[in-house]
Structure formats: structure tokens, C-alpha cells
Amino acid sequence: MPFLVRGGFAIRIRIIGGCGSGKSYTARALSKRYGIPCYETDNFVWDRSAANRRNTPEARDAQCAETAALSSWIIEGVHYKWGSESFRQADLIVLIRPNRLVQDLRVIRRFIKTRLGLEQGNYKQSFRSLYEMLFKWNRDYARVEMPGIMELTEEYAHKRMVVTGNQDPERCIGRYIGQIQAGEHVFYTKEGGRRRYE
């Protein structure tokens, strides 16, 4: 369960969504606001000491498990077929399902900023990768992957929050944290409704 610590708030939050869903922005904003360490699943997958080098599955899984064992974190990323510890150990699982047009516009905006050097990315942006994100990855994610994520997290429905449409993920999660800090213990139903428990 979440708890207060000196200089911050200890809680484990798992954020998942497709490209351009706002998961990275939300995770960084919450990290800065509450002093919670933030981790990207991409950094478990990729060996950042060399270009285009993946970690072995064993190294990837070990990094994820080590992070999930910490008392406080925000882990964000698209991945869900590995790293089950991050869902099991999380106090709150957040699935972000934004309006598709908004999501696509975010992908395009990020592409332009990284190409112009206005924003740093984890990988080199190309027109091919832009096309794949817009017309393959995000379409497949919404149609195939998201139902799989819902099924995978069904056993954690009591701690799952689904943020849809034009809802602001940061505001939704911030409200949840505020309720906990105020002593109101809540959980979310799979339909997005909120219930309180003692």
C-alpha cells in the first residue's frame, strides 16, 4: 500500500499505453511533483551503452524485477508480455487510452521536435518509424494489444484505472494520490468507476 515517507510519497504506479498516449509525459510530471523515481520499460529492453543493442531477455527481466522490488516507483511503457512483477507489485495500474486523433498528433509533434533537435529521444526518428507508429503500431495496439492488457490485468481490477478519451491522466492519478494522502482509500473498477474501501 502507498505510504508517506520523509521528503515524498511512496507509491508504485505502473503506466501503460501506446505511442503518443501521454504515458511518458505523465510519468515525468508525477515523478517531479511527488518525488517518485521514474523508469521506462524501454530502458530495460535496450542496452543504452551502444546503438540498437538489446539487452538479453534475462538481463531485461532482472532489471525489471529489481526495480519492481523497490518501495516507490513509476514504471511506464508499452510492454506487458514480460515484467509481470511490475503489475503484481504496483499499487496502481493505469491504462491510458486517449482519443486516436490526439494520440496521432502527439506522435507527429514528437517526431518533428526530435528531428529538429528540440527534444531528445531514445532512438533516431525516421519517416519509416513515423509511418509504422501511426499506421501499424498504434492501430495494432488499440485493436489487439489493449484487449490483451485488459485481460492480463483483470485480476488486478481493484487497483486498475482506465483513462480514456480526453481525460487528463496526470490529473486523474493526482486525484487518486490526493485521496490516499487524505486517508481515503479507493480503488477503481474496470469500467472506470471509483469505489471506496475501509
Tab-separated table of C-alpha atoms in Angstrom:
chain	number	residue	atom	x	y	z
A	1	MET	CA	0.000	0.000	0.000
A	2	PRO	CA	1.112	3.626	-0.565
A	3	PHE	CA	2.603	5.462	2.409
A	4	LEU	CA	4.189	8.773	3.308
A	5	VAL	CA	7.965	8.998	3.633
A	6	ARG	CA	10.273	11.838	4.552
A	7	GLY	CA	10.562	14.213	1.614
A	8	GLY	CA	7.986	12.497	-0.555
A	9	PHE	CA	5.318	9.911	-1.081
A	10	ALA	CA	5.984	6.197	-1.578
A	11	ILE	CA	3.745	4.516	-4.112
A	12	ARG	CA	4.246	2.123	-7.006
A	13	ILE	CA	2.480	3.113	-10.221
A	14	ARG	CA	2.521	1.166	-13.489
A	15	ILE	CA	1.511	3.240	-16.520
A	16	ILE	CA	0.889	1.598	-19.876
A	17	GLY	CA	-0.367	2.838	-23.232
A	18	GLY	CA	0.512	3.086	-26.904
A	19	CYS	CA	2.868	5.516	-28.644
A	20	GLY	CA	1.738	9.088	-28.053
A	21	SER	CA	-0.697	8.141	-25.300
A	22	GLY	CA	0.984	10.555	-22.879
A	23	LYS	CA	2.413	7.917	-20.556
A	24	SER	CA	5.982	9.295	-20.565
A	25	TYR	CA	4.855	12.897	-20.031
A	26	THR	CA	2.514	11.808	-17.240
A	27	ALA	CA	5.166	9.694	-15.531
A	28	ARG	CA	7.760	12.501	-15.610
A	29	ALA	CA	5.258	15.066	-14.340
A	30	LEU	CA	4.181	12.847	-11.436
A	31	SER	CA	7.797	11.998	-10.658
A	32	LYS	CA	8.668	15.670	-10.392
A	33	ARG	CA	5.543	16.550	-8.426
A	34	TYR	CA	5.743	13.779	-5.818
A	35	GLY	CA	9.437	12.892	-5.826
A	36	ILE	CA	8.802	9.360	-7.071
A	37	PRO	CA	11.559	7.705	-9.153
A	38	CYS	CA	10.518	7.127	-12.759
A	39	TYR	CA	11.599	4.253	-15.030
A	40	GLU	CA	10.955	3.406	-18.696
A	41	THR	CA	10.456	-0.180	-19.818
A	42	ASP	CA	12.361	0.795	-22.987
A	43	ASN	CA	15.466	1.125	-20.819
A	44	PHE	CA	15.010	-2.441	-19.608
A	45	VAL	CA	14.822	-3.603	-23.232
A	46	TRP	CA	17.707	-1.623	-24.699
A	47	ASP	CA	21.364	-1.528	-23.743
A	48	ARG	CA	21.992	2.217	-23.856
A	49	SER	CA	25.770	1.768	-23.942
A	50	ALA	CA	25.578	1.007	-27.681
A	51	ALA	CA	23.323	1.900	-30.586
A	52	ASN	CA	20.500	-0.522	-31.377
A	53	ARG	CA	21.677	-3.155	-28.925
A	54	ARG	CA	19.061	-5.056	-26.969
A	55	ASN	CA	19.582	-6.493	-23.523
A	56	THR	CA	19.182	-10.233	-23.269
A	57	PRO	CA	15.745	-11.303	-22.007
A	58	GLU	CA	17.453	-12.429	-18.788
A	59	ALA	CA	19.082	-9.011	-18.241
A	60	ARG	CA	15.853	-7.222	-19.163
A	61	ASP	CA	13.749	-9.278	-16.770
A	62	ALA	CA	16.307	-8.920	-13.978
A	63	GLN	CA	16.314	-5.116	-14.298
A	64	CYS	CA	12.535	-5.012	-14.242
A	65	ALA	CA	12.297	-7.324	-11.221
A	66	GLU	CA	14.932	-5.326	-9.339
A	67	THR	CA	13.038	-2.090	-9.991
A	68	ALA	CA	9.650	-3.588	-9.105
A	69	ALA	CA	11.045	-4.707	-5.732
A	70	LEU	CA	11.729	-1.085	-4.734
A	71	SER	CA	9.340	0.629	-2.324
A	72	SER	CA	8.440	3.505	-4.621
A	73	TRP	CA	8.418	3.916	-8.398
A	74	ILE	CA	6.615	4.850	-11.557
A	75	ILE	CA	7.233	2.392	-14.391
A	76	GLU	CA	5.904	3.406	-17.787
A	77	GLY	CA	5.995	1.745	-21.178
A	78	VAL	CA	4.125	-0.155	-23.868
A	79	HIS	CA	5.393	-3.577	-22.800
A	80	TYR	CA	3.268	-6.119	-20.955
A	81	LYS	CA	4.169	-9.594	-22.231
A	82	TRP	CA	7.098	-9.673	-19.819
A	83	GLY	CA	7.682	-7.941	-16.483
A	84	SER	CA	4.623	-9.275	-14.691
A	85	GLU	CA	6.255	-8.155	-11.418
A	86	SER	CA	5.525	-4.538	-12.298
A	87	PHE	CA	1.793	-5.261	-12.404
A	88	ARG	CA	1.761	-7.515	-9.380
A	89	GLN	CA	3.795	-5.147	-7.181
A	90	ALA	CA	2.038	-1.961	-8.334
A	91	ASP	CA	-0.312	-0.090	-6.015
A	92	LEU	CA	-1.974	1.434	-9.045
A	93	ILE	CA	-2.085	0.301	-12.694
A	94	VAL	CA	-3.017	2.998	-15.195
A	95	LEU	CA	-4.105	2.173	-18.748
A	96	ILE	CA	-4.144	5.236	-20.981
A	97	ARG	CA	-6.473	5.066	-23.984
A	98	PRO	CA	-6.637	8.577	-25.466
A	99	ASN	CA	-8.587	9.874	-28.433
A	100	ARG	CA	-6.868	8.402	-31.502
A	101	LEU	CA	-6.535	11.740	-33.293
A	102	VAL	CA	-4.904	13.302	-30.226
A	103	GLN	CA	-2.560	10.325	-29.952
A	104	ASP	CA	-1.514	10.558	-33.599
A	105	LEU	CA	-0.938	14.310	-33.336
A	106	ARG	CA	1.337	13.741	-30.339
A	107	VAL	CA	3.374	11.199	-32.306
A	108	ILE	CA	3.774	13.672	-35.189
A	109	ARG	CA	4.686	16.524	-32.844
A	110	ARG	CA	7.331	14.418	-31.116
A	111	PHE	CA	8.712	13.355	-34.499
A	112	ILE	CA	9.090	16.987	-35.608
A	113	LYS	CA	10.694	18.077	-32.337
A	114	THR	CA	13.248	15.270	-32.302
A	115	ARG	CA	14.116	15.768	-35.968
A	116	LEU	CA	14.695	19.472	-35.292
A	117	GLY	CA	16.773	18.716	-32.210
A	118	LEU	CA	14.267	20.406	-29.912
A	119	GLU	CA	13.620	17.232	-27.957
A	120	GLN	CA	15.821	14.274	-27.127
A	121	GLY	CA	14.546	10.793	-27.953
A	122	ASN	CA	15.700	7.326	-27.008
A	123	TYR	CA	16.112	6.381	-30.657
A	124	LYS	CA	16.592	8.059	-34.016
A	125	GLN	CA	13.316	9.127	-35.594
A	126	SER	CA	12.807	8.291	-39.258
A	127	PHE	CA	9.898	8.697	-41.654
A	128	ARG	CA	9.608	4.928	-41.734
A	129	SER	CA	9.297	4.738	-37.945
A	130	LEU	CA	6.726	7.551	-38.032
A	131	TYR	CA	4.647	5.637	-40.569
A	132	GLU	CA	4.874	2.435	-38.521
A	133	MET	CA	3.850	4.204	-35.324
A	134	LEU	CA	0.861	5.893	-36.938
A	135	PHE	CA	-0.461	3.150	-39.181
A	136	LYS	CA	0.763	-0.090	-37.636
A	137	TRP	CA	1.866	0.036	-34.016
A	138	ASN	CA	-0.877	2.236	-32.623
A	139	ARG	CA	-3.607	0.598	-34.693
A	140	ASP	CA	-2.484	-2.875	-33.628
A	141	TYR	CA	-2.057	-1.699	-30.043
A	142	ALA	CA	-5.637	-0.456	-29.836
A	143	ARG	CA	-7.131	-3.435	-31.666
A	144	VAL	CA	-5.012	-6.336	-30.377
A	145	GLU	CA	-2.711	-5.353	-27.522
A	146	MET	CA	-5.107	-3.335	-25.363
A	147	PRO	CA	-7.638	-6.188	-25.059
A	148	GLY	CA	-4.708	-8.409	-24.073
A	149	ILE	CA	-3.634	-5.899	-21.431
A	150	MET	CA	-7.177	-5.702	-20.062
A	151	GLU	CA	-7.272	-9.492	-19.791
A	152	LEU	CA	-3.825	-9.660	-18.184
A	153	THR	CA	-4.720	-7.050	-15.559
A	154	GLU	CA	-8.206	-8.363	-14.856
A	155	GLU	CA	-7.001	-9.975	-11.627
A	156	TYR	CA	-5.774	-6.535	-10.571
A	157	ALA	CA	-9.018	-4.743	-11.458
A	158	HIS	CA	-9.281	-3.494	-7.865
A	159	LYS	CA	-6.182	-1.330	-8.437
A	160	ARG	CA	-6.609	-0.577	-12.139
A	161	MET	CA	-7.525	2.822	-13.551
A	162	VAL	CA	-8.507	3.225	-17.209
A	163	VAL	CA	-8.075	6.766	-18.515
A	164	THR	CA	-9.931	7.257	-21.788
A	165	GLY	CA	-10.727	9.900	-24.381
A	166	ASN	CA	-9.663	13.413	-23.453
A	167	GLN	CA	-9.250	12.710	-19.728
A	168	ASP	CA	-6.015	14.051	-18.246
A	169	PRO	CA	-4.007	11.077	-16.849
A	170	GLU	CA	-1.887	13.295	-14.606
A	171	ARG	CA	-4.964	14.875	-13.057
A	172	CYS	CA	-6.714	11.506	-12.594
A	173	ILE	CA	-3.691	9.937	-10.899
A	174	GLY	CA	-3.040	13.094	-8.864
A	175	ARG	CA	-6.603	12.980	-7.575
A	176	TYR	CA	-6.131	9.343	-6.592
A	177	ILE	CA	-2.911	10.151	-4.717
A	178	GLY	CA	-4.580	13.115	-3.031
A	179	GLN	CA	-7.362	10.867	-1.764
A	180	ILE	CA	-4.839	8.440	-0.300
A	181	GLN	CA	-2.908	11.265	1.359
A	182	ALA	CA	-6.186	12.465	2.849
A	183	GLY	CA	-6.826	8.998	4.283
A	184	GLU	CA	-9.454	7.980	1.733
A	185	HIS	CA	-8.572	4.523	0.400
A	186	VAL	CA	-10.078	3.982	-3.024
A	187	PHE	CA	-9.949	1.504	-5.860
A	188	TYR	CA	-11.173	1.671	-9.430
A	189	THR	CA	-13.493	-0.685	-11.268
A	190	LYS	CA	-12.700	-1.847	-14.807
A	191	GLU	CA	-15.432	0.472	-16.089
A	192	GLY	CA	-13.528	3.417	-14.641
A	193	GLY	CA	-15.850	3.948	-11.685
A	194	ARG	CA	-14.452	4.735	-8.246
A	195	ARG	CA	-15.297	2.945	-5.024
A	196	ARG	CA	-14.053	3.475	-1.519
A	197	TYR	CA	-12.987	0.792	0.909
A	198	GLU	CA	-12.061	0.959	4.571
